[in-house]
């Protein structure tokens, strides 16, 4: 009798088994969002760490050369514009890559400068598809497709050279070829931290942009090509929205294949700089190779990481007041709060 009773309860009934499976399914459903959230938070933190490394590299560069690197060095943005990223390479443990830029002349005691506007034709790097981890947000897919160009700036190779997730701030001026603006980076010359009259802890130094993998020409908040409304050199605040009269369709187009952040070595606005006009993930507009209103963007929910002049990293909300955001982009507007 006892043996028979024990035999009846050795296995789960079908109902009990279904209940257990349901409970396990509910627990998994509850845990997955938490796991995903933890992964996203880890990527956001890793992204902030990369931005921190670049900010510290800029401080070390400043200690060495008594200035920040120029936004770019070269005849124009379209011809031989060597970006700040190249100057920074030795300060982020990329001396070997920096040495590959062999078509350079050097000024005494200073960073490399270009021989001529034929620089890219004589570079001889040929490293398409190169990925410098410090310059790329961890949230960017490792399989992000390269652009389908037939020639990369005269190198005789096709593809993408070292994508860039992090951009230097030119303040609220939209013409990156101007040698005077209110940001921390200017064309052809490097600024000093002393130039931040509002204090280095009150001005943006760098931020990030989203490099997507779903579409070679798709970017967060980008408008179709159009005439950007010109802003005064030292605008009043808040800055008038340069994209208000243009259709924002989420895409950036130049020649159909050009991509934001495709070349860390090139000084074009959409490759290596941003303008503190619209808050993160806001609309951006493009007029020409040098005239753009590029908003920061990210693959992190709710905002984007920003580095201040003192090297600190802050996550800035998409909902930040635009007037406040403008002031944080200006190094010398006289507003410290």
Steps between C-alpha positions, in 0.01 A plus 500: 500500500772743597713401200202555271436847649862604458489391138209731424687817600842437346427706185345840423154506360449676167334794676790537744750488215312771311492717813877463546565585134274804528682622812838457331372688195376787716833519685692509171267771367566704814876447493570563131420875509720536808785316328457708186489818706822398676669436166393840366617670819835321472540615139408856596761490778758352264420777251549759774834339584612530137398864498689546827815353344475743210443793735805402706696460176404856406620623839832320452526648152433844648770444762745412223419766240338764720183486292231262381543355151340700218166377369689430181820601323499534121418735213123453534264252657458330165872476418746346740316586818681295763272476804572545869464123539827436317692746717362323806604147396833496690313602815255208484764229449484507120854613419542233230192617313611860535833404342312375194413857411827531313414781257541760771733784578544611859530834661767521766373377834145464374260253345514379141388724217418428138740532211230594250145439389621178336560350843246222470635394161842437655398362837537137405313372804253272323347381827135490408280338759737597783327540835665688787305386806550821697334700223192276465207470740457139621131518402598518133469166325828330421351407162402855407529502118757716327401764249506405134739761365741416220788703637580632846654844457739392226635198688395272216300281737132475575322460829496678832804626687470485879149615601461767767227513766635800689502858378660826603285802584514813284241671719196654332664610176398296195793583269789276600738674261477815708812552708295676767213338687379466858579129542814328628625398154585728208631443151875535437593591858472347843330678787624503858292404801556857616283608206201351680424819689186345647717227653591160356242330723223699330563427133467193278822357363371191320194282456385197302300423186304188415656287228223270384533171317153462350546743212824647362345848480271493804575707807300616796327831438668598174322716246516482125751725327379857497601857561586542866381831641814695575575583861695804616859438600422566866127425519255603765346229715313282445634442150236511228420149380686461169290199404154643565425565135628171367345159475665270752480147366759328719764477227820676414599513133800655334590295194282201582782303661668745737446413865521688825803394700646289218856632528660594828789657307293750302394844624166532321228615741289187470804283566667657801305786662159596633316823573329559836181634343236232545513262801591132455305310233354828376484586129813584305539672166763494230580762239851424382821324597574763762162654584288274718301505819586156635322391817644241732326165509549158651381142514438547874145567610409855597809703414871498421831511686684834502852583620552839661820698479616376840483140375185405690234295318129582521198331346292780344127444459321536166255723687758754615387857441653621174605837641690326780655258252615791281670666795681179592640494147639855523830549678473875556138617505532633856231273647640271767178349639 
